mmCIF file of C-alpha atoms in Angstrom:
data_model
loop_
_atom_site.group_PDB
_atom_site.id
_atom_site.type_symbol
_atom_site.label_atom_id
_atom_site.label_comp_id
_atom_site.label_asym_id
_atom_site.label_seq_id
_atom_site.Cartn_x
_atom_site.Cartn_y
_atom_site.Cartn_z
ATOM 1 C CA MET P 13 67.191 -13.480 -9.553
ATOM 2 C CA THR P 14 69.403 -15.517 -11.650
ATOM 3 C CA ARG P 15 69.116 -16.026 -15.348
ATOM 4 C CA SER P 16 71.269 -17.150 -18.218
ATOM 5 C CA THR P 17 72.322 -15.150 -21.355
ATOM 6 C CA THR P 18 74.634 -16.115 -24.241
ATOM 7 C CA VAL P 19 76.632 -12.975 -24.018
ATOM 8 C CA LEU P 20 77.046 -10.276 -21.370
ATOM 9 C CA VAL P 21 78.346 -6.838 -22.753
ATOM 10 C CA VAL P 22 79.901 -4.634 -19.980
ATOM 11 C CA GLY P 23 79.819 -1.105 -20.834
ATOM 12 C CA GLY P 24 77.180 1.045 -22.562
ATOM 13 C CA GLY P 25 79.113 3.497 -24.540
ATOM 14 C CA ALA P 26 79.288 3.403 -28.374
ATOM 15 C CA THR P 27 81.484 0.206 -28.644
ATOM 16 C CA GLY P 28 79.246 -1.658 -25.980
ATOM 17 C CA VAL P 29 76.052 -1.042 -27.738
ATOM 18 C CA GLY P 30 77.492 -1.524 -31.037
ATOM 19 C CA VAL P 31 78.652 -5.005 -29.899
ATOM 20 C CA ALA P 32 75.011 -5.583 -28.341
ATOM 21 C CA ARG P 33 73.472 -4.346 -31.645
ATOM 22 C CA ASP P 34 75.581 -6.597 -33.942
ATOM 23 C CA LEU P 35 75.048 -9.613 -31.750
ATOM 24 C CA ALA P 36 71.389 -9.216 -31.708
ATOM 25 C CA LEU P 37 71.128 -8.696 -35.385
ATOM 26 C CA ARG P 38 73.107 -12.057 -35.737
ATOM 27 C CA GLY P 39 70.483 -13.745 -33.633
ATOM 28 C CA VAL P 40 72.524 -14.028 -30.397
ATOM 29 C CA ASP P 41 70.983 -13.496 -26.941
ATOM 30 C CA VAL P 42 72.602 -10.541 -25.476
ATOM 31 C CA THR P 43 72.540 -8.594 -22.062
ATOM 32 C CA LEU P 44 74.122 -5.193 -21.703
ATOM 33 C CA ALA P 45 75.224 -3.611 -18.425
ATOM 34 C CA GLU P 46 76.081 -0.185 -17.887
ATOM 35 C CA ARG P 47 76.526 1.503 -14.586
ATOM 36 C CA GLY P 48 75.328 5.198 -14.833
ATOM 37 C CA GLY P 49 73.018 5.718 -18.103
ATOM 38 C CA LEU P 50 73.951 5.054 -21.584
ATOM 39 C CA ALA P 51 77.189 7.153 -23.037
ATOM 40 C CA SER P 52 77.852 8.256 -19.493
ATOM 41 C CA GLY P 53 81.527 7.461 -19.872
ATOM 42 C CA THR P 54 83.879 8.613 -22.691
ATOM 43 C CA SER P 55 81.469 8.579 -25.562
ATOM 44 C CA GLY P 56 79.179 11.238 -24.076
ATOM 45 C CA ARG P 57 82.059 13.379 -22.911
ATOM 46 C CA SER P 58 84.153 13.601 -26.014
ATOM 47 C CA HIS P 59 84.385 16.638 -28.497
ATOM 48 C CA GLY P 60 81.999 14.947 -30.877
ATOM 49 C CA LEU P 61 84.384 14.904 -33.844
ATOM 50 C CA LEU P 62 83.516 12.390 -36.527
ATOM 51 C CA HIS P 63 87.064 12.021 -37.896
ATOM 52 C CA SER P 64 88.140 11.793 -41.480
ATOM 53 C CA GLY P 65 91.356 10.288 -40.531
ATOM 54 C CA ALA P 66 93.390 13.505 -41.500
ATOM 55 C CA ARG P 67 94.380 14.255 -38.106
ATOM 56 C CA TYR P 68 96.357 10.910 -37.890
ATOM 57 C CA ALA P 69 97.207 10.446 -41.399
ATOM 58 C CA GLU P 70 100.951 11.146 -41.385
ATOM 59 C CA ALA P 71 101.630 9.360 -37.869
ATOM 60 C CA ASP P 72 99.049 6.491 -37.612
ATOM 61 C CA GLU P 73 98.109 5.344 -40.866
ATOM 62 C CA THR P 74 96.125 2.388 -39.687
ATOM 63 C CA GLY P 75 94.124 4.669 -37.390
ATOM 64 C CA ALA P 76 93.340 7.118 -40.236
ATOM 65 C CA GLU P 77 92.363 4.386 -42.562
ATOM 66 C CA GLU P 78 89.824 3.036 -39.980
ATOM 67 C CA CYS P 79 88.361 6.548 -39.531
ATOM 68 C CA ILE P 80 87.832 7.357 -43.150
ATOM 69 C CA GLU P 81 86.089 3.968 -43.581
ATOM 70 C CA GLU P 82 83.913 4.417 -40.588
ATOM 71 C CA ASN P 83 83.263 8.085 -41.586
ATOM 72 C CA ARG P 84 81.816 7.090 -44.915
ATOM 73 C CA ILE P 85 79.652 4.247 -43.318
ATOM 74 C CA LEU P 86 78.259 6.437 -40.505
ATOM 75 C CA ARG P 87 77.178 9.080 -43.120
ATOM 76 C CA ASP P 88 74.928 6.348 -44.755
ATOM 77 C CA ILE P 89 73.398 4.856 -41.577
ATOM 78 C CA ALA P 90 73.378 7.524 -38.855
ATOM 79 C CA GLY P 91 71.184 10.415 -40.317
ATOM 80 C CA GLU P 92 70.529 12.769 -37.555
ATOM 81 C CA CYS P 93 73.207 11.471 -35.428
ATOM 82 C CA ILE P 94 75.638 13.001 -37.777
ATOM 83 C CA ARG P 95 75.994 16.821 -38.831
ATOM 84 C CA ASP P 96 77.876 17.003 -42.006
ATOM 85 C CA THR P 97 79.995 20.023 -41.749
ATOM 86 C CA GLY P 98 83.337 19.246 -43.320
ATOM 87 C CA GLY P 99 86.423 20.407 -41.761
ATOM 88 C CA LEU P 100 89.388 22.406 -42.249
ATOM 89 C CA PHE P 101 93.146 22.039 -41.314
ATOM 90 C CA VAL P 102 94.515 25.555 -40.631
ATOM 91 C CA GLN P 103 98.153 26.609 -41.191
ATOM 92 C CA LEU P 104 99.012 29.742 -39.194
ATOM 93 C CA ALA P 105 101.903 31.854 -39.831
ATOM 94 C CA GLU P 106 103.917 30.215 -36.995
ATOM 95 C CA ASP P 107 103.211 26.730 -38.229
ATOM 96 C CA ASP P 108 105.613 24.413 -40.041
ATOM 97 C CA PRO P 109 104.622 24.198 -43.791
ATOM 98 C CA ASP P 110 106.373 20.853 -44.188
ATOM 99 C CA TYR P 111 103.730 19.286 -41.691
ATOM 100 C CA PHE P 112 101.066 20.692 -43.848
ATOM 101 C CA GLU P 113 102.666 18.942 -46.946
ATOM 102 C CA ALA P 114 103.195 15.874 -45.161
ATOM 103 C CA LYS P 115 99.793 15.669 -43.910
ATOM 104 C CA ARG P 116 98.202 16.405 -47.330
ATOM 105 C CA ASP P 117 100.452 13.652 -48.969
ATOM 106 C CA ALA P 118 99.561 11.191 -46.299
ATOM 107 C CA CYS P 119 95.869 11.915 -46.832
ATOM 108 C CA GLU P 120 96.238 11.288 -50.612
ATOM 109 C CA ALA P 121 98.100 8.033 -49.992
ATOM 110 C CA ILE P 122 95.261 6.853 -47.838
ATOM 111 C CA GLY P 123 92.330 7.902 -49.864
ATOM 112 C CA ILE P 124 91.036 10.913 -47.683
ATOM 113 C CA GLU P 125 89.696 13.766 -49.976
ATOM 114 C CA THR P 126 91.390 17.118 -49.344
ATOM 115 C CA GLU P 127 91.085 20.300 -51.087
ATOM 116 C CA GLU P 128 93.734 23.377 -50.610
ATOM 117 C CA LEU P 129 92.317 26.677 -49.831
ATOM 118 C CA ASP P 130 94.426 29.912 -50.139
ATOM 119 C CA PRO P 131 93.530 32.459 -47.064
ATOM 120 C CA ASP P 132 90.757 34.273 -49.012
ATOM 121 C CA ALA P 133 89.062 31.162 -49.910
ATOM 122 C CA ALA P 134 89.274 29.918 -46.284
ATOM 123 C CA ARG P 135 87.880 33.098 -44.935
ATOM 124 C CA GLU P 136 85.007 32.624 -47.367
ATOM 125 C CA ARG P 137 83.930 29.412 -45.527
ATOM 126 C CA VAL P 138 84.960 30.821 -42.028
ATOM 127 C CA PRO P 139 84.747 34.621 -42.163
ATOM 128 C CA ASP P 140 85.802 34.999 -38.607
ATOM 129 C CA LEU P 141 89.044 33.118 -39.296
ATOM 130 C CA THR P 142 92.314 34.829 -38.112
ATOM 131 C CA ASP P 143 94.254 37.145 -40.408
ATOM 132 C CA ASP P 144 97.272 34.863 -39.679
ATOM 133 C CA VAL P 145 96.091 31.883 -41.647
ATOM 134 C CA GLU P 146 98.688 30.937 -44.389
ATOM 135 C CA ARG P 147 96.472 28.387 -46.063
ATOM 136 C CA ALA P 148 93.894 25.553 -45.263
ATOM 137 C CA MET P 149 93.138 21.995 -46.334
ATOM 138 C CA TRP P 150 89.581 20.916 -46.473
ATOM 139 C CA VAL P 151 88.806 17.415 -45.256
ATOM 140 C CA PRO P 152 85.507 15.235 -44.834
ATOM 141 C CA ASP P 153 85.365 15.863 -40.971
ATOM 142 C CA ALA P 154 81.797 16.015 -39.540
ATOM 143 C CA VAL P 155 80.224 16.251 -36.072
ATOM 144 C CA ILE P 156 78.602 13.415 -34.180
ATOM 145 C CA TYR P 157 76.021 13.607 -31.568
ATOM 146 C CA PRO P 158 77.063 10.735 -29.335
ATOM 147 C CA SER P 159 74.024 10.469 -27.036
ATOM 148 C CA ARG P 160 71.845 9.987 -30.050
ATOM 149 C CA LEU P 161 74.260 7.504 -31.642
ATOM 150 C CA VAL P 162 74.526 5.343 -28.588
ATOM 151 C CA ALA P 163 70.804 5.298 -27.834
ATOM 152 C CA ALA P 164 69.780 4.528 -31.431
ATOM 153 C CA ASN P 165 72.270 1.547 -31.397
ATOM 154 C CA ALA P 166 70.628 0.374 -28.226
ATOM 155 C CA ALA P 167 67.149 0.810 -29.409
ATOM 156 C CA ASP P 168 67.933 -1.468 -32.426
ATOM 157 C CA ALA P 169 69.710 -3.925 -30.053
ATOM 158 C CA GLU P 170 66.633 -4.121 -28.023
ATOM 159 C CA ALA P 171 64.168 -4.464 -30.815
ATOM 160 C CA ASN P 172 66.130 -7.358 -31.735
ATOM 161 C CA GLY P 173 65.955 -9.204 -28.423
ATOM 162 C CA ALA P 174 68.658 -7.660 -26.455
ATOM 163 C CA THR P 175 68.369 -6.856 -22.599
ATOM 164 C CA ILE P 176 69.743 -3.264 -21.958
ATOM 165 C CA HIS P 177 70.544 -2.271 -18.235
ATOM 166 C CA PRO P 178 71.402 1.506 -18.470
ATOM 167 C CA HIS P 179 71.657 1.378 -14.589
ATOM 168 C CA GLY P 180 73.187 -2.066 -13.791
ATOM 169 C CA PRO P 181 76.497 -1.771 -12.543
ATOM 170 C CA LEU P 182 78.820 -4.867 -12.712
ATOM 171 C CA GLU P 183 79.611 -5.707 -9.067
ATOM 172 C CA SER P 184 81.529 -8.983 -9.593
ATOM 173 C CA LEU P 185 82.547 -11.912 -11.828
ATOM 174 C CA THR P 186 82.893 -15.305 -10.781
ATOM 175 C CA VAL P 187 85.602 -17.552 -12.680
ATOM 176 C CA THR P 188 85.459 -21.248 -12.519
ATOM 177 C CA ASP P 189 87.839 -23.588 -14.169
ATOM 178 C CA GLY P 190 89.104 -20.878 -16.413
ATOM 179 C CA ARG P 191 85.702 -19.509 -17.404
ATOM 180 C CA VAL P 192 83.456 -16.645 -16.281
ATOM 181 C CA THR P 193 80.296 -18.511 -14.692
ATOM 182 C CA ALA P 194 78.542 -15.667 -13.143
ATOM 183 C CA ALA P 195 78.341 -11.909 -13.251
ATOM 184 C CA THR P 196 76.465 -9.840 -10.450
ATOM 185 C CA LEU P 197 74.637 -6.702 -11.743
ATOM 186 C CA GLY P 198 73.548 -4.051 -9.165
ATOM 187 C CA GLY P 199 71.398 -1.053 -9.532
ATOM 188 C CA ASP P 200 67.965 -1.234 -11.266
ATOM 189 C CA ALA P 201 69.311 -4.775 -12.844
ATOM 190 C CA ASP P 202 69.746 -6.474 -9.430
ATOM 191 C CA GLU P 203 70.337 -10.031 -10.858
ATOM 192 C CA THR P 204 72.963 -12.507 -11.443
ATOM 193 C CA VAL P 205 73.685 -13.291 -14.899
ATOM 194 C CA GLU P 206 75.236 -16.745 -16.174
ATOM 195 C CA PRO P 207 76.814 -15.845 -19.527
ATOM 196 C CA ASP P 208 78.341 -18.073 -21.967
ATOM 197 C CA TYR P 209 80.808 -15.223 -23.153
ATOM 198 C CA VAL P 210 81.592 -11.707 -21.710
ATOM 199 C CA VAL P 211 82.661 -8.787 -23.685
ATOM 200 C CA ASN P 212 84.527 -6.222 -21.715
ATOM 201 C CA ALA P 213 83.836 -2.859 -23.645
ATOM 202 C CA ALA P 214 84.233 -0.539 -20.484
ATOM 203 C CA GLY P 215 86.487 1.935 -22.253
ATOM 204 C CA ALA P 216 88.673 3.549 -19.817
ATOM 205 C CA TRP P 217 87.556 1.335 -17.205
ATOM 206 C CA ALA P 218 88.333 -1.872 -18.977
ATOM 207 C CA GLY P 219 91.156 -2.538 -16.707
ATOM 208 C CA GLN P 220 88.766 -2.360 -13.559
ATOM 209 C CA VAL P 221 86.231 -4.973 -15.139
ATOM 210 C CA ALA P 222 88.857 -7.236 -16.366
ATOM 211 C CA ALA P 223 90.562 -7.205 -12.845
ATOM 212 C CA LYS P 224 87.160 -8.588 -11.508
ATOM 213 C CA ALA P 225 87.917 -11.743 -13.594
ATOM 214 C CA GLY P 226 91.555 -11.795 -12.388
ATOM 215 C CA LEU P 227 92.733 -10.279 -15.767
ATOM 216 C CA ASP P 228 95.337 -7.577 -16.517
ATOM 217 C CA VAL P 229 94.421 -4.992 -19.170
ATOM 218 C CA GLU P 230 96.879 -2.156 -18.865
ATOM 219 C CA MET P 231 95.059 1.002 -19.809
ATOM 220 C CA ALA P 232 96.818 4.416 -20.130
ATOM 221 C CA PRO P 233 93.866 6.809 -19.688
ATOM 222 C CA ALA P 234 94.337 10.429 -20.435
ATOM 223 C CA ARG P 235 92.072 13.393 -19.556
ATOM 224 C CA GLY P 236 91.085 16.236 -21.753
ATOM 225 C CA VAL P 237 88.944 19.391 -21.400
ATOM 226 C CA MET P 238 86.145 20.589 -23.742
ATOM 227 C CA VAL P 239 84.757 23.931 -23.390
ATOM 228 C CA SER P 240 81.413 25.051 -25.011
ATOM 229 C CA VAL P 241 80.948 28.751 -25.927
ATOM 230 C CA GLU P 242 78.124 30.717 -27.418
ATOM 231 C CA TYR P 243 78.990 31.123 -31.089
ATOM 232 C CA ASP P 244 76.783 30.220 -34.068
ATOM 233 C CA SER P 245 78.881 31.389 -37.115
ATOM 234 C CA LEU P 246 80.990 28.256 -37.517
ATOM 235 C CA ASP P 247 80.151 25.924 -40.402
ATOM 236 C CA PRO P 248 83.149 23.442 -40.679
ATOM 237 C CA VAL P 249 85.331 21.854 -37.937
ATOM 238 C CA LEU P 250 88.597 23.530 -37.409
ATOM 239 C CA ASN P 251 91.722 21.838 -36.790
ATOM 240 C CA ARG P 252 95.069 23.600 -36.263
ATOM 241 C CA CYS P 253 97.659 21.989 -38.864
ATOM 242 C CA ARG P 254 100.612 21.097 -36.477
ATOM 243 C CA ASP P 255 101.709 18.217 -34.314
ATOM 244 C CA PRO P 256 98.611 17.545 -32.003
ATOM 245 C CA ASP P 257 98.610 19.847 -29.038
ATOM 246 C CA ASP P 258 96.533 21.808 -26.658
ATOM 247 C CA GLY P 259 93.466 23.811 -27.961
ATOM 248 C CA ASP P 260 93.791 22.634 -31.622
ATOM 249 C CA ILE P 261 90.194 21.638 -32.512
ATOM 250 C CA VAL P 262 86.942 23.660 -32.599
ATOM 251 C CA VAL P 263 83.818 21.706 -33.224
ATOM 252 C CA PRO P 264 80.510 23.615 -34.467
ATOM 253 C CA HIS P 265 77.131 22.821 -32.947
ATOM 254 C CA GLU P 266 73.773 24.778 -33.827
ATOM 255 C CA SER P 267 74.487 27.839 -31.532
ATOM 256 C CA GLU P 268 77.728 26.875 -29.685
ATOM 257 C CA ALA P 269 81.286 25.783 -30.630
ATOM 258 C CA VAL P 270 83.238 23.293 -28.574
ATOM 259 C CA LEU P 271 86.899 24.116 -28.045
ATOM 260 C CA GLY P 272 89.349 21.412 -27.072
ATOM 261 C CA THR P 273 91.451 19.725 -25.782
ATOM 262 C CA THR P 274 94.165 18.760 -23.430
ATOM 263 C CA SER P 275 95.911 15.464 -22.767
ATOM 264 C CA VAL P 276 97.099 14.672 -19.166
ATOM 265 C CA PRO P 277 97.776 11.351 -17.881
ATOM 266 C CA VAL P 278 95.454 9.935 -15.248
ATOM 267 C CA SER P 279 95.488 6.832 -12.945
ATOM 268 C CA ASP P 280 91.775 6.832 -12.076
ATOM 269 C CA PRO P 281 89.128 7.565 -14.735
ATOM 270 C CA ASP P 282 86.811 8.508 -11.978
ATOM 271 C CA ASP P 283 89.134 10.459 -9.784
ATOM 272 C CA TYR P 284 91.354 13.038 -11.336
ATOM 273 C CA GLU P 285 92.140 16.688 -11.232
ATOM 274 C CA ARG P 286 90.264 19.166 -13.348
ATOM 275 C CA ALA P 287 92.791 21.988 -13.727
ATOM 276 C CA ASP P 288 91.711 25.603 -14.721
ATOM 277 C CA TRP P 289 94.920 25.987 -16.699
ATOM 278 C CA GLU P 290 93.498 23.347 -19.144
ATOM 279 C CA VAL P 291 90.349 25.499 -19.776
ATOM 280 C CA GLU P 292 92.371 28.822 -20.120
ATOM 281 C CA ARG P 293 94.913 27.109 -22.561
ATOM 282 C CA SER P 294 92.289 25.448 -24.846
ATOM 283 C CA VAL P 295 90.372 28.721 -25.220
ATOM 284 C CA GLU P 296 93.701 30.836 -25.804
ATOM 285 C CA GLU P 297 94.904 28.191 -28.412
ATOM 286 C CA CYS P 298 91.542 27.805 -30.298
ATOM 287 C CA ALA P 299 91.211 31.665 -30.469
ATOM 288 C CA ALA P 300 94.590 31.633 -32.209
ATOM 289 C CA MET P 301 92.340 30.116 -35.271
ATOM 290 C CA LEU P 302 89.120 31.709 -34.493
ATOM 291 C CA PRO P 303 89.609 34.847 -32.564
ATOM 292 C CA PRO P 304 85.829 35.698 -31.446
ATOM 293 C CA VAL P 305 85.787 32.457 -29.247
ATOM 294 C CA ALA P 306 88.210 34.231 -26.802
ATOM 295 C CA ASP P 307 85.670 36.613 -25.571
ATOM 296 C CA ALA P 308 82.534 34.286 -26.130
ATOM 297 C CA ALA P 309 80.355 33.480 -23.123
ATOM 298 C CA GLU P 310 81.031 29.915 -21.806
ATOM 299 C CA VAL P 311 78.135 27.566 -21.740
ATOM 300 C CA ARG P 312 79.541 24.572 -20.027
ATOM 301 C CA THR P 313 82.848 22.883 -19.561
ATOM 302 C CA TRP P 314 83.413 19.264 -19.062
ATOM 303 C CA TRP P 315 86.360 16.623 -18.910
ATOM 304 C CA GLY P 316 86.386 13.259 -20.758
ATOM 305 C CA VAL P 317 88.935 10.367 -20.134
ATOM 306 C CA ARG P 318 90.419 8.857 -23.255
ATOM 307 C CA PRO P 319 90.217 4.919 -23.093
ATOM 308 C CA LEU P 320 94.075 4.527 -24.507
ATOM 309 C CA TYR P 321 95.621 1.040 -24.314
ATOM 310 C CA ALA P 322 99.276 1.015 -23.989
ATOM 311 C CA PRO P 323 101.078 -1.643 -21.784
ATOM 312 C CA ASP P 324 104.434 -0.104 -22.197
ATOM 313 C CA GLU P 325 103.503 3.580 -22.151
ATOM 314 C CA GLY P 326 105.489 6.005 -19.735
ATOM 315 C CA GLU P 327 104.163 9.075 -18.204
ATOM 316 C CA GLY P 328 104.236 11.574 -21.321
ATOM 317 C CA ASP P 329 101.134 13.342 -22.317
ATOM 318 C CA ARG P 330 100.032 10.274 -24.227
ATOM 319 C CA ARG P 331 99.320 11.915 -27.394
ATOM 320 C CA GLY P 332 101.417 9.489 -29.463
ATOM 321 C CA ILE P 333 99.526 6.340 -28.361
ATOM 322 C CA SER P 334 97.640 4.811 -31.388
ATOM 323 C CA ARG P 335 94.162 5.648 -31.831
ATOM 324 C CA GLY P 336 93.637 2.220 -33.372
ATOM 325 C CA PHE P 337 91.797 -0.340 -31.448
ATOM 326 C CA PHE P 338 92.802 -3.656 -29.744
ATOM 327 C CA ARG P 339 90.768 -6.701 -29.363
ATOM 328 C CA LEU P 340 92.164 -8.877 -26.454
ATOM 329 C CA ASP P 341 91.206 -12.483 -26.309
ATOM 330 C CA HIS P 342 91.744 -13.677 -22.746
ATOM 331 C CA ALA P 343 91.640 -17.221 -23.657
ATOM 332 C CA GLU P 344 95.408 -16.554 -23.903
ATOM 333 C CA ASP P 345 95.508 -15.448 -20.376
ATOM 334 C CA GLY P 346 93.575 -18.427 -19.109
ATOM 335 C CA VAL P 347 90.136 -17.305 -19.072
ATOM 336 C CA GLU P 348 88.474 -18.628 -22.008
ATOM 337 C CA ASN P 349 85.227 -16.824 -22.470
ATOM 338 C CA VAL P 350 86.210 -13.131 -22.228
ATOM 339 C CA VAL P 351 87.326 -10.582 -24.725
ATOM 340 C CA SER P 352 88.234 -7.034 -24.141
ATOM 341 C CA VAL P 353 88.062 -4.248 -26.777
ATOM 342 C CA VAL P 354 90.081 -1.327 -26.033
ATOM 343 C CA GLY P 355 91.393 1.758 -27.539
ATOM 344 C CA GLY P 356 89.918 3.319 -30.735
ATOM 345 C CA LYS P 357 87.772 6.265 -31.258
ATOM 346 C CA LEU P 358 84.043 7.261 -31.231
ATOM 347 C CA THR P 359 84.283 7.257 -35.052
ATOM 348 C CA THR P 360 85.435 3.718 -35.264
ATOM 349 C CA TYR P 361 83.112 2.144 -32.661
ATOM 350 C CA ARG P 362 81.075 0.319 -35.311
ATOM 351 C CA GLN P 363 84.333 -1.253 -36.598
ATOM 352 C CA MET P 364 85.549 -2.196 -33.128
ATOM 353 C CA ALA P 365 82.149 -3.851 -32.479
ATOM 354 C CA GLU P 366 82.098 -5.908 -35.818
ATOM 355 C CA SER P 367 85.464 -7.356 -34.930
ATOM 356 C CA THR P 368 84.577 -8.215 -31.417
ATOM 357 C CA THR P 369 81.195 -9.553 -32.629
ATOM 358 C CA ASP P 370 83.104 -11.843 -35.336
ATOM 359 C CA LEU P 371 85.373 -13.244 -32.504
ATOM 360 C CA VAL P 372 82.485 -14.114 -30.148
ATOM 361 C CA CYS P 373 80.498 -15.629 -32.910
ATOM 362 C CA GLU P 374 83.415 -17.554 -33.818
ATOM 363 C CA ARG P 375 83.688 -18.879 -30.426
ATOM 364 C CA LEU P 376 80.041 -19.574 -30.124
ATOM 365 C CA ASP P 377 79.726 -21.336 -33.495
ATOM 366 C CA VAL P 378 77.228 -18.714 -34.621
ATOM 367 C CA ASP P 379 77.360 -18.447 -38.715
ATOM 368 C CA ALA P 380 75.871 -15.047 -39.317
ATOM 369 C CA ASP P 381 77.184 -12.098 -41.070
ATOM 370 C CA CYS P 382 77.529 -8.393 -40.034
ATOM 371 C CA GLU P 383 74.528 -6.165 -40.967
ATOM 372 C CA THR P 384 75.550 -2.976 -39.209
ATOM 373 C CA ALA P 385 77.540 -1.282 -42.002
ATOM 374 C CA THR P 386 74.511 -1.164 -44.342
ATOM 375 C CA ARG P 387 71.382 -1.161 -41.961
ATOM 376 C CA ARG P 388 70.308 2.340 -40.980
ATOM 377 C CA LEU P 389 69.879 3.079 -37.319
ATOM 378 C CA PRO P 390 66.209 3.263 -35.937
ATOM 379 C CA GLY P 391 65.067 6.958 -36.079
ATOM 380 C CA ALA P 392 67.917 8.119 -38.194
ATOM 381 C CA ASP P 393 65.747 10.508 -40.011
ATOM 382 C CA ASP P 394 63.824 11.763 -37.216
ATOM 383 C CA ALA P 395 65.524 13.860 -34.556
ATOM 384 C CA ASP P 396 62.649 13.974 -31.973
ATOM 385 C CA ARG P 397 62.536 10.013 -32.086
ATOM 386 C CA LEU P 398 66.204 9.858 -31.595
ATOM 387 C CA ASP P 399 66.011 12.171 -28.657
ATOM 388 C CA SER P 400 63.204 9.900 -27.253
ATOM 389 C CA PHE P 401 65.641 7.126 -27.413
ATOM 390 C CA VAL P 402 68.124 9.094 -25.405
ATOM 391 C CA ALA P 403 65.460 9.784 -22.785
ATOM 392 C CA ARG P 404 64.435 6.044 -22.645
ATOM 393 C CA TYR P 405 68.124 4.859 -21.865
ATOM 394 C CA ASP P 406 68.944 7.916 -19.693
ATOM 395 C CA GLY P 407 71.495 9.046 -22.226
ATOM 396 C CA GLN P 408 74.263 10.973 -20.315
ATOM 397 C CA GLY P 409 77.085 13.238 -21.194
ATOM 398 C CA PRO P 410 77.506 16.981 -21.981
ATOM 399 C CA THR P 411 79.055 16.849 -25.386
ATOM 400 C CA ASP P 412 75.561 17.308 -27.215
ATOM 401 C CA GLU P 413 73.189 18.134 -24.624
ATOM 402 C CA ASP P 414 72.442 21.521 -26.137
ATOM 403 C CA VAL P 415 71.384 19.927 -29.413
ATOM 404 C CA VAL P 416 69.397 16.815 -27.851
ATOM 405 C CA SER P 417 67.679 18.975 -25.371
ATOM 406 C CA SER P 418 66.620 21.663 -27.911
ATOM 407 C CA HIS P 419 64.734 18.944 -29.884
ATOM 408 C CA ARG P 420 62.978 17.353 -26.895
#
């Protein structure tokens, strides 16, 4: 079957469905294609942290500003897709106090709210916190349940006319006279789509999608492990207050805590090593902040691949690559109706989608404003309804499966 669509979005993670929703709300006919169930890539395999921006404040001001702006928006629109926990940056005895000061000053300059806590006050909030804590800093971090977030975006897109293919892998793109003129979708979609415009929102796989149109998008993906353990006594997110390193984040769920993570370069986001040392190191380092997790029962372990974009990046651990996002207009590369949106974070998905949709609408001469910053997601106040959306779109990913499955 062959049909026309105004915009084809490739990639069913948070950014892709965010683009589809934004386009649909602006009255644009849009089709979204994902190969393995929505959120089956990076979005559903993250640690699920809604960043305040504090993690990047002293090293990546732009990325931090994007995070705090979107953090506030998502609290307003996402309801039960978010768990408002707050977060603590914890300085241990061996950590550099100057780093703590620099982070606090950077947060203040950006406008990220902070509160310094002495060891006793920090342990009031986290009773099992290590005795080695020197001080802590409260920040407005929170937790995202990504499968709910992605599915709710897809549901709103579909309700406004979008076509969503959770199992419609992109098999080929046909380029004629500097334009993509056809896209073949396999799987359940089993159709050829003739788009006016293509959005490549495939995350760590963006280079592979771009290559189907003869384009070069130089991704620098890095894998990271997450370990979920039985532990129900943590309220805020914990961050180790030091230069980002292995095992420096603990994310609370209802009856579990997610420990992470590592950063190891990979060349293929589908085929990479999953090393035992990453699990052991993540548990050991997180236990330096929260000792009981060292002996807690492991519930599940998973790896995710960060969709980092860095054309000039070498083979380091890739922690220094900006977590800001990049919008690549491939008209500059000879294919005039393709844009790739790469980099960024789960926290900033909506902003990435808005920026990309603005470009697409400009190219299509569509005069309509973005509504996604103020329009609440469907089902935002009803966890069971959100989880029904996850089931509808075959939402994938272990990040929040304990929370989502418990509400089904």
